[in-house]
PDB file of C-alpha atoms in Angstrom:
ATOM      1  CA  MET A  30      86.024 132.518  37.492  1.00 54.00           C
ATOM      2  CA  ASP A  31      86.962 130.876  34.195  1.00 53.00           C
ATOM      3  CA  GLU A  32      86.634 127.069  33.258  1.00 53.00           C
ATOM      4  CA  TRP A  33      90.621 126.661  33.482  1.00 47.00           C
ATOM      5  CA  THR A  34      90.474 127.862  37.248  1.00 51.00           C
ATOM      6  CA  ARG A  35      87.524 125.799  38.124  1.00 53.00           C
ATOM      7  CA  GLY A  36      89.383 122.726  36.759  1.00 53.00           C
ATOM      8  CA  VAL A  37      92.634 123.202  38.467  1.00 50.00           C
ATOM      9  CA  SER A  38      91.216 123.968  42.024  1.00 61.00           C
ATOM     10  CA  PRO A  39      89.808 120.075  42.833  1.00 64.00           C
ATOM     11  CA  VAL A  40      93.295 118.968  41.604  1.00 60.00           C
ATOM     12  CA  ILE A  41      95.156 121.106  43.995  1.00 67.00           C
ATOM     13  CA  GLY A  42      92.772 120.038  46.727  1.00 65.00           C
ATOM     14  CA  VAL A  43      93.537 116.410  46.152  1.00 62.00           C
ATOM     15  CA  ILE A  44      97.120 117.140  46.266  1.00 71.00           C
ATOM     16  CA  VAL A  45      97.102 118.871  49.556  1.00 63.00           C
ATOM     17  CA  MET A  46      94.848 116.202  51.127  1.00 74.00           C
ATOM     18  CA  VAL A  47      97.389 113.322  49.986  1.00 68.00           C
ATOM     19  CA  VAL A  48     100.247 115.414  51.444  1.00 66.00           C
ATOM     20  CA  LEU A  49      98.392 115.938  54.714  1.00 70.00           C
ATOM     21  CA  VAL A  50      97.679 112.267  55.154  1.00 63.00           C
ATOM     22  CA  LEU A  51     101.240 111.359  54.173  1.00 68.00           C
ATOM     23  CA  LEU A  52     102.647 113.647  56.909  1.00 68.00           C
ATOM     24  CA  LEU A  53     100.123 112.185  59.557  1.00 61.00           C
ATOM     25  CA  ALA A  54     100.963 108.592  58.847  1.00 59.00           C
ATOM     26  CA  SER A  55     104.939 109.547  59.270  1.00 57.00           C
ATOM     27  CA  VAL A  56     104.155 111.194  62.632  1.00 50.00           C
ATOM     28  CA  PHE A  57     102.058 108.002  63.679  1.00 47.00           C
ATOM     29  CA  ALA A  58     104.710 105.707  62.394  1.00 46.00           C
ATOM     30  CA  ALA A  59     107.765 107.496  64.288  1.00 45.00           C
ATOM     31  CA  GLY A  60     105.802 107.131  67.410  1.00 45.00           C
ATOM     32  CA  ALA A  61     104.983 103.749  67.272  1.00 38.00           C
ATOM     33  CA  LEU A  62     108.773 102.944  66.472  1.00 34.00           C
ATOM     34  CA  ARG A  63     109.737 104.897  69.597  1.00 35.00           C
ATOM     35  CA  PHE A  64     107.090 103.246  71.821  1.00 31.00           C
ATOM     36  CA  GLY A  65     108.193  99.874  70.532  1.00 32.00           C
ATOM     37  CA  ASP A  66     111.879 100.301  71.385  1.00 32.00           C
ATOM     38  CA  GLY A  67     111.074 101.280  74.763  1.00 31.00           C
ATOM     39  CA  LEU A  68     109.256  97.943  75.618  1.00 28.00           C
ATOM     40  CA  SER A  69     112.479  95.887  74.983  1.00 29.00           C
ATOM     41  CA  GLY A  70     115.581  95.536  77.281  1.00 29.00           C
ATOM     42  CA  PRO A  71     118.703  93.564  77.563  1.00 30.00           C
ATOM     43  CA  SER A  72     118.344  89.793  78.186  1.00 33.00           C
ATOM     44  CA  PHE A  73     118.851  87.986  81.558  1.00 34.00           C
ATOM     45  CA  THR A  74     121.940  86.176  81.324  1.00 33.00           C
ATOM     46  CA  THR A  75     122.387  83.301  83.514  1.00 34.00           C
ATOM     47  CA  GLY A  76     125.074  81.296  81.556  1.00 34.00           C
ATOM     48  CA  ASN A  77     128.815  81.399  82.211  1.00 34.00           C
ATOM     49  CA  ASP A  78     129.146  83.301  79.079  1.00 32.00           C
ATOM     50  CA  SER A  79     127.839  86.505  80.662  1.00 32.00           C
ATOM     51  CA  ALA A  80     128.992  89.772  79.149  1.00 31.00           C
ATOM     52  CA  LEU A  81     128.849  91.232  82.563  1.00 31.00           C
ATOM     53  CA  SER A  82     132.195  90.317  84.319  1.00 36.00           C
ATOM     54  CA  GLY A  83     131.411  89.114  87.909  1.00 42.00           C
ATOM     55  CA  ASN A  84     127.779  88.908  87.343  1.00 49.00           C
ATOM     56  CA  PRO A  85     126.484  86.874  90.612  1.00 46.00           C
ATOM     57  CA  TRP A  86     123.719  85.382  88.752  1.00 40.00           C
ATOM     58  CA  SER A  87     126.161  83.512  86.329  1.00 33.00           C
ATOM     59  CA  GLY A  88     127.880  81.013  88.325  1.00 38.00           C
ATOM     60  CA  ASN A  89     128.860  77.429  88.974  1.00 49.00           C
ATOM     61  CA  ARG A  90     126.418  74.656  90.159  1.00 50.00           C
ATOM     62  CA  GLU A  91     128.449  74.029  93.129  1.00 63.00           C
ATOM     63  CA  ASP A  92     127.782  77.556  94.572  1.00 69.00           C
ATOM     64  CA  LEU A  93     124.725  77.194  96.821  1.00 86.00           C
ATOM     65  CA  VAL A  94     123.884  80.723  97.368  1.00 86.00           C
ATOM     66  CA  ARG A  95     125.194  84.259  96.324  1.00 86.00           C
ATOM     67  CA  LEU A  96     124.424  87.395  97.873  1.00 86.00           C
ATOM     68  CA  SER A  97     124.248  90.793  95.885  1.00 86.00           C
ATOM     69  CA  ASP A  98     125.876  92.572  98.906  1.00 86.00           C
ATOM     70  CA  THR A  99     127.773  90.854 101.648  1.00 86.00           C
ATOM     71  CA  ARG A 100     128.165  93.755 103.911  1.00 90.00           C
ATOM     72  CA  ALA A 101     126.884  93.739 107.480  1.00 94.00           C
ATOM     73  CA  GLY A 102     123.522  95.547 108.055  1.00 94.00           C
ATOM     74  CA  ALA A 103     122.990  96.029 104.131  1.00 92.00           C
ATOM     75  CA  THR A 104     119.398  96.057 103.195  1.00 94.00           C
ATOM     76  CA  ASP A 105     117.544  95.219  99.889  1.00 93.00           C
ATOM     77  CA  VAL A 106     119.937  92.536  99.279  1.00 91.00           C
ATOM     78  CA  SER A 107     119.401  90.007  96.316  1.00 91.00           C
ATOM     79  CA  TYR A 108     119.939  86.335  96.790  1.00 91.00           C
ATOM     80  CA  ARG A 109     120.505  83.717  94.149  1.00 90.00           C
ATOM     81  CA  VAL A 110     119.889  80.062  95.500  1.00 92.00           C
ATOM     82  CA  ASN A 111     120.963  77.152  93.153  1.00 88.00           C
ATOM     83  CA  PHE A 112     120.691  73.792  94.461  1.00 87.00           C
ATOM     84  CA  THR A 113     120.337  70.243  92.774  1.00 88.00           C
ATOM     85  CA  ILE A 114     117.802  67.592  92.817  1.00 89.00           C
ATOM     86  CA  GLU A 115     119.366  64.442  94.241  1.00 87.00           C
ATOM     87  CA  GLU A 116     118.847  61.026  92.556  1.00 85.00           C
ATOM     88  CA  ASP A 117     117.694  59.429  96.034  1.00 84.00           C
ATOM     89  CA  SER A 118     115.261  62.414  96.846  1.00 84.00           C
ATOM     90  CA  ASP A 119     111.595  62.055  97.312  1.00 85.00           C
ATOM     91  CA  THR A 120     111.227  64.982  95.041  1.00 86.00           C
ATOM     92  CA  THR A 121     112.354  63.165  91.915  1.00 89.00           C
ATOM     93  CA  GLY A 122     109.492  62.324  89.884  1.00 89.00           C
ATOM     94  CA  ASN A 123     107.160  64.417  91.844  1.00 90.00           C
ATOM     95  CA  SER A 124     105.966  68.129  91.523  1.00 90.00           C
ATOM     96  CA  LEU A 125     107.938  70.696  93.098  1.00 91.00           C
ATOM     97  CA  ASN A 126     105.624  72.101  95.823  1.00 91.00           C
ATOM     98  CA  SER A 127     107.854  74.416  97.811  1.00 93.00           C
ATOM     99  CA  VAL A 128     111.590  75.709  98.523  1.00 94.00           C
ATOM    100  CA  TYR A 129     112.356  76.120 102.000  1.00 95.00           C
ATOM    101  CA  LEU A 130     115.349  78.262 103.167  1.00 95.00           C
ATOM    102  CA  GLU A 131     116.486  78.838 106.678  1.00 96.00           C
ATOM    103  CA  VAL A 132     119.386  80.436 108.445  1.00 96.00           C
ATOM    104  CA  THR A 133     120.143  78.151 111.234  1.00 94.00           C
ATOM    105  CA  THR A 134     123.152  79.979 112.746  1.00 94.00           C
ATOM    106  CA  GLU A 135     122.302  80.787 116.447  1.00 94.00           C
ATOM    107  CA  PRO A 136     121.036  83.467 117.210  1.00 92.00           C
ATOM    108  CA  LYS A 137     118.998  83.040 114.144  1.00 94.00           C
ATOM    109  CA  PRO A 138     119.331  86.489 112.369  1.00 94.00           C
ATOM    110  CA  ASP A 139     115.988  88.371 110.856  1.00 95.00           C
ATOM    111  CA  MET A 140     116.923  88.358 107.241  1.00 95.00           C
ATOM    112  CA  PHE A 141     113.796  87.684 105.249  1.00 97.00           C
ATOM    113  CA  SER A 142     110.975  89.345 107.306  1.00 95.00           C
ATOM    114  CA  GLU A 143     110.876  92.404 104.753  1.00 95.00           C
ATOM    115  CA  THR A 144     110.838  90.069 101.796  1.00 96.00           C
ATOM    116  CA  GLU A 145     107.278  89.532 100.116  1.00 95.00           C
ATOM    117  CA  ARG A 146     106.111  87.982  96.864  1.00 95.00           C
ATOM    118  CA  ALA A 147     106.819  91.017  94.754  1.00 96.00           C
ATOM    119  CA  ASP A 148     110.491  90.651  95.604  1.00 96.00           C
ATOM    120  CA  LEU A 149     110.695  87.455  93.703  1.00 96.00           C
ATOM    121  CA  VAL A 150     112.736  88.107  90.501  1.00 95.00           C
ATOM    122  CA  ARG A 151     112.635  84.627  88.886  1.00 94.00           C
ATOM    123  CA  VAL A 152     112.574  80.698  89.657  1.00 95.00           C
ATOM    124  CA  GLY A 153     113.828  78.439  87.013  1.00 94.00           C
ATOM    125  CA  ILE A 154     115.349  75.152  86.267  1.00 94.00           C
ATOM    126  CA  ASP A 155     118.822  74.328  84.799  1.00 92.00           C
ATOM    127  CA  GLU A 156     118.372  71.029  83.236  1.00 90.00           C
ATOM    128  CA  ASN A 157     121.738  70.762  81.325  1.00 86.00           C
ATOM    129  CA  SER A 158     124.334  71.439  84.255  1.00 80.00           C
ATOM    130  CA  THR A 159     125.449  74.711  82.503  1.00 80.00           C
ATOM    131  CA  GLY A 160     124.498  77.083  85.437  1.00 75.00           C
ATOM    132  CA  SER A 161     121.992  78.851  83.288  1.00 81.00           C
ATOM    133  CA  ILE A 162     117.917  78.487  83.191  1.00 88.00           C
ATOM    134  CA  ASP A 163     116.476  76.226  80.727  1.00 91.00           C
ATOM    135  CA  ARG A 164     112.739  76.332  81.884  1.00 93.00           C
ATOM    136  CA  GLU A 165     110.913  79.215  83.761  1.00 95.00           C
ATOM    137  CA  ILE A 166     108.508  78.315  86.541  1.00 95.00           C
ATOM    138  CA  THR A 167     108.266  81.920  88.167  1.00 96.00           C
ATOM    139  CA  GLY A 168     104.489  81.905  87.350  1.00 94.00           C
ATOM    140  CA  ASP A 169     103.763  78.705  89.291  1.00 95.00           C
ATOM    141  CA  VAL A 170     104.630  80.415  92.588  1.00 96.00           C
ATOM    142  CA  ASP A 171     101.507  80.774  94.657  1.00 94.00           C
ATOM    143  CA  ASP A 172     102.774  81.290  98.108  1.00 96.00           C
ATOM    144  CA  TRP A 173     105.347  83.269  99.977  1.00 97.00           C
ATOM    145  CA  THR A 174     105.722  82.865 103.724  1.00 97.00           C
ATOM    146  CA  VAL A 175     108.249  84.286 106.269  1.00 97.00           C
ATOM    147  CA  GLU A 176     109.119  81.917 109.225  1.00 96.00           C
ATOM    148  CA  ASN A 177     111.061  81.548 112.466  1.00 95.00           C
ATOM    149  CA  ASP A 178     111.071  85.413 113.051  1.00 96.00           C
ATOM    150  CA  GLY A 179     112.447  86.369 109.707  1.00 96.00           C
ATOM    151  CA  ALA A 180     115.208  83.703 109.764  1.00 97.00           C
ATOM    152  CA  ALA A 181     113.363  81.374 107.324  1.00 97.00           C
ATOM    153  CA  LEU A 182     111.390  81.838 104.008  1.00 97.00           C
ATOM    154  CA  LYS A 183     109.124  79.250 102.408  1.00 96.00           C
ATOM    155  CA  ILE A 184     108.112  79.538  98.393  1.00 96.00           C
ATOM    156  CA  GLY A 185     105.116  77.730  97.581  1.00 95.00           C
ATOM    157  CA  PHE A 186     104.296  76.262  94.170  1.00 95.00           C
ATOM    158  CA  SER A 187     101.094  74.898  92.729  1.00 93.00           C
ATOM    159  CA  GLY A 188     102.935  71.915  91.392  1.00 89.00           C
ATOM    160  CA  SER A 189     101.664  72.099  87.904  1.00 89.00           C
ATOM    161  CA  ALA A 190     104.732  73.621  86.152  1.00 91.00           C
ATOM    162  CA  TYR A 191     107.507  71.357  86.892  1.00 92.00           C
ATOM    163  CA  THR A 192     108.114  67.413  87.764  1.00 91.00           C
ATOM    164  CA  ALA A 193     111.379  67.205  89.545  1.00 90.00           C
ATOM    165  CA  SER A 194     114.171  65.264  87.651  1.00 91.00           C
ATOM    166  CA  ALA A 195     117.309  63.998  89.288  1.00 91.00           C
ATOM    167  CA  ASN A 196     120.458  66.219  88.849  1.00 91.00           C
ATOM    168  CA  ASP A 197     117.963  69.066  87.751  1.00 92.00           C
ATOM    169  CA  SER A 198     119.142  72.464  89.597  1.00 91.00           C
ATOM    170  CA  VAL A 199     116.411  74.793  90.852  1.00 92.00           C
ATOM    171  CA  ILE A 200     117.507  78.629  90.694  1.00 92.00           C
ATOM    172  CA  VAL A 201     115.575  80.840  92.989  1.00 94.00           C
ATOM    173  CA  VAL A 202     116.488  84.857  92.605  1.00 93.00           C
ATOM    174  CA  PHE A 203     115.005  87.156  95.018  1.00 96.00           C
ATOM    175  CA  GLU A 204     115.419  90.743  96.497  1.00 95.00           C
ATOM    176  CA  GLY A 205     114.585  92.510  99.853  1.00 96.00           C
ATOM    177  CA  ALA A 206     116.613  90.532 102.101  1.00 96.00           C
ATOM    178  CA  LYS A 207     118.605  92.299 104.876  1.00 95.00           C
ATOM    179  CA  ASN A 208     121.917  91.086 106.332  1.00 94.00           C
ATOM    180  CA  PRO A 209     123.003  90.590 109.888  1.00 94.00           C
ATOM    181  CA  ASP A 210     124.350  93.608 111.694  1.00 94.00           C
ATOM    182  CA  ASN A 211     127.310  91.364 112.897  1.00 93.00           C
ATOM    183  CA  PRO A 212     130.049  90.202 110.580  1.00 94.00           C
ATOM    184  CA  GLY A 213     130.738  86.432 110.501  1.00 93.00           C
ATOM    185  CA  GLU A 214     129.547  82.994 108.968  1.00 92.00           C
ATOM    186  CA  TYR A 215     126.039  82.123 108.783  1.00 94.00           C
ATOM    187  CA  GLU A 216     124.745  78.710 107.623  1.00 94.00           C
ATOM    188  CA  LEU A 217     121.834  78.425 105.182  1.00 92.00           C
ATOM    189  CA  ARG A 218     119.789  75.449 104.817  1.00 93.00           C
ATOM    190  CA  ALA A 219     117.916  74.862 101.452  1.00 92.00           C
ATOM    191  CA  GLU A 220     115.172  72.120 101.086  1.00 91.00           C
ATOM    192  CA  THR A 221     112.696  71.188  98.547  1.00 87.00           C
ATOM    193  CA  SER A 222     108.927  70.103  99.178  1.00 81.00           C
ATOM    194  CA  GLY A 223     109.982  68.866 102.750  1.00 72.00           C
ATOM    195  CA  ASP A 224     111.229  65.691 101.679  1.00 75.00           C
ATOM    196  CA  GLY A 225     114.889  65.715 102.740  1.00 74.00           C
ATOM    197  CA  ASN A 226     116.524  66.854  99.617  1.00 80.00           C
ATOM    198  CA  THR A 227     118.450  69.372 101.781  1.00 88.00           C
ATOM    199  CA  HIS A 228     121.793  71.182 100.978  1.00 89.00           C
ATOM    200  CA  TYR A 229     123.683  73.523 103.431  1.00 90.00           C
ATOM    201  CA  GLY A 230     125.852  76.426 102.512  1.00 87.00           C
ATOM    202  CA  THR A 231     127.906  79.036 104.527  1.00 80.00           C
ATOM    203  CA  ILE A 232     127.254  82.746 103.945  1.00 85.00           C
ATOM    204  CA  THR A 233     130.267  85.107 104.855  1.00 84.00           C
ATOM    205  CA  ILE A 234     129.091  88.682 106.068  1.00 90.00           C
ATOM    206  CA  THR A 235     131.921  91.158 106.026  1.00 88.00           C
ATOM    207  CA  GLU A 236     132.394  94.284 107.682  1.00 86.00           C
ATOM    208  CA  SER A 237     130.102  97.192 106.646  1.00 77.00           C
ATOM    209  CA  GLY A 238     133.169  98.983 104.981  1.00 63.00           C
ATOM    210  CA  GLU A 239     134.752  96.279 103.480  1.00 56.00           C
ATOM    211  CA  ALA A 240     134.646  95.600  99.561  1.00 41.00           C
ATOM    212  CA  SER A 241     131.860  93.877  97.809  1.00 44.00           C
ATOM    213  CA  VAL A 242     130.065  93.209  94.494  1.00 41.00           C
ATOM    214  CA  THR A 243     126.703  94.890  94.634  1.00 39.00           C
ATOM    215  CA  TRP A 244     124.368  94.174  91.806  1.00 38.00           C
ATOM    216  CA  ALA A 245     120.662  94.975  91.555  1.00 38.00           C
ATOM    217  CA  ALA A 246     118.203  92.572  89.675  1.00 38.00           C
ATOM    218  CA  SER A 247     115.724  94.379  87.608  1.00 33.00           C
ATOM    219  CA  PRO A 248     112.073  94.395  88.472  1.00 33.00           C
ATOM    220  CA  HIS A 249     111.433  92.839  85.084  1.00 32.00           C
ATOM    221  CA  PRO A 250     112.224  89.109  85.411  1.00 33.00           C
ATOM    222  CA  SER A 251     114.332  89.022  82.202  1.00 29.00           C
ATOM    223  CA  THR A 252     116.584  91.820  82.748  1.00 28.00           C
ATOM    224  CA  VAL A 253     119.504  92.579  85.304  1.00 31.00           C
ATOM    225  CA  ALA A 254     121.388  95.785  85.831  1.00 30.00           C
ATOM    226  CA  LEU A 255     124.673  96.547  87.474  1.00 28.00           C
ATOM    227  CA  ARG A 256     124.378  98.979  90.488  1.00 30.00           C
ATOM    228  CA  GLU A 257     127.947  99.107  91.833  1.00 31.00           C
ATOM    229  CA  ALA A 258     131.148  96.995  91.765  1.00 30.00           C
ATOM    230  CA  ARG A 259     133.794  97.128  94.391  1.00 32.00           C
ATOM    231  CA  GLY A 260     135.570  94.056  93.990  1.00 34.00           C
ATOM    232  CA  PRO A 261     135.209  90.178  93.666  1.00 34.00           C
ATOM    233  CA  ALA A 262     131.723  88.459  94.719  1.00 37.00           C
ATOM    234  CA  VAL A 263     131.649  86.252  97.853  1.00 38.00           C
ATOM    235  CA  THR A 264     130.206  82.849  97.136  1.00 38.00           C
ATOM    236  CA  ALA A 265     129.098  79.971  99.388  1.00 41.00           C
ATOM    237  CA  GLU A 266     130.019  76.405  99.104  1.00 41.00           C
ATOM    238  CA  ARG A 267     127.403  73.778  98.995  1.00 44.00           C
ATOM    239  CA  ARG A 268     127.130  70.686 101.129  1.00 46.00           C
ATOM    240  CA  ARG A 269     124.823  67.829 100.525  1.00 45.00           C
ATOM    241  CA  GLY A 270     123.187  65.336 102.993  1.00 49.00           C
ATOM    242  CA  PRO A 271     122.749  65.334 106.476  1.00 46.00           C
ATOM    243  CA  ARG A 272     124.052  68.484 108.409  1.00 42.00           C
ATOM    244  CA  PRO A 273     127.535  67.717 109.656  1.00 39.00           C
ATOM    245  CA  HIS A 274     128.641  68.866 112.940  1.00 37.00           C
ATOM    246  CA  ARG A 275     131.978  69.725 112.032  1.00 33.00           C
ATOM    247  CA  PRO A 276     134.075  71.040 110.060  1.00 34.00           C
ATOM    248  CA  ARG A 277     132.126  73.741 108.365  1.00 32.00           C
ATOM    249  CA  PHE A 278     132.845  74.764 105.036  1.00 31.00           C
ATOM    250  CA  ALA A 279     134.171  78.231 104.752  1.00 32.00           C
ATOM    251  CA  ALA A 280     133.079  80.514 102.204  1.00 32.00           C
ATOM    252  CA  ARG A 281     135.351  81.203  99.280  1.00 32.00           C
ATOM    253  CA  ARG A 282     135.999  84.187  97.188  1.00 31.00           C
ATOM    254  CA  ALA A 283     135.629  83.414  93.472  1.00 33.00           C
ATOM    255  CA  VAL A 284     136.827  86.019  90.915  1.00 30.00           C
ATOM    256  CA  GLU A 285     134.541  85.253  87.751  1.00 34.00           C
ATOM    257  CA  ALA A 286     135.664  85.458  84.174  1.00 29.00           C
TER     258      ALA A 286
END
């Protein structure tokens, strides 16, 4: 081999090595981008500016409770409960220790017995009367207890994440409930920390074949996905203070923008 050949060979080897390194780097970079893209998802919208028309999680403050499916006998139903801390409530100025939900209509239906802690989507606080969550306290949940043969659900908190302020709204979203088999009106009682900060709302369960808006909350607490849309959502009106004997507030239908 002459001197020219011996001089060129190392140069060619270096060039080949550089090309291989660049090719490997580009492959790893492309893989990292694809992996990173898969980690992100659409943001959870709780405000009235939701891009998803009819989104039951974007509502008005006067709506105590919304269901993802109002049909009789429906299972794995998502609930959105939204109620306000009253100025004269003992909760005001103290830690939020629990949220208690109970269906009080007799015979009391078994609606929550199949729910568990894993069905909780999120708990948050609306501090600005906008209907959207300003502060997340989902991580403060430390207990999930089904009571009264499935007619009641108590969600416990450690109390370290939030000190209640008057006119704040507590928003709770969870899945896994099941609707009564019989259509009709069912009263829901919501209370914070067992201190008399109580609201009542009427849920209307429709015939199994009637139109309903059906949404599915994503397992990820920051996303929401549309499962099926069949018509306007049914919302329940909120009543504050002691439970009145009569009249009951009938549920109203609200077509959201």
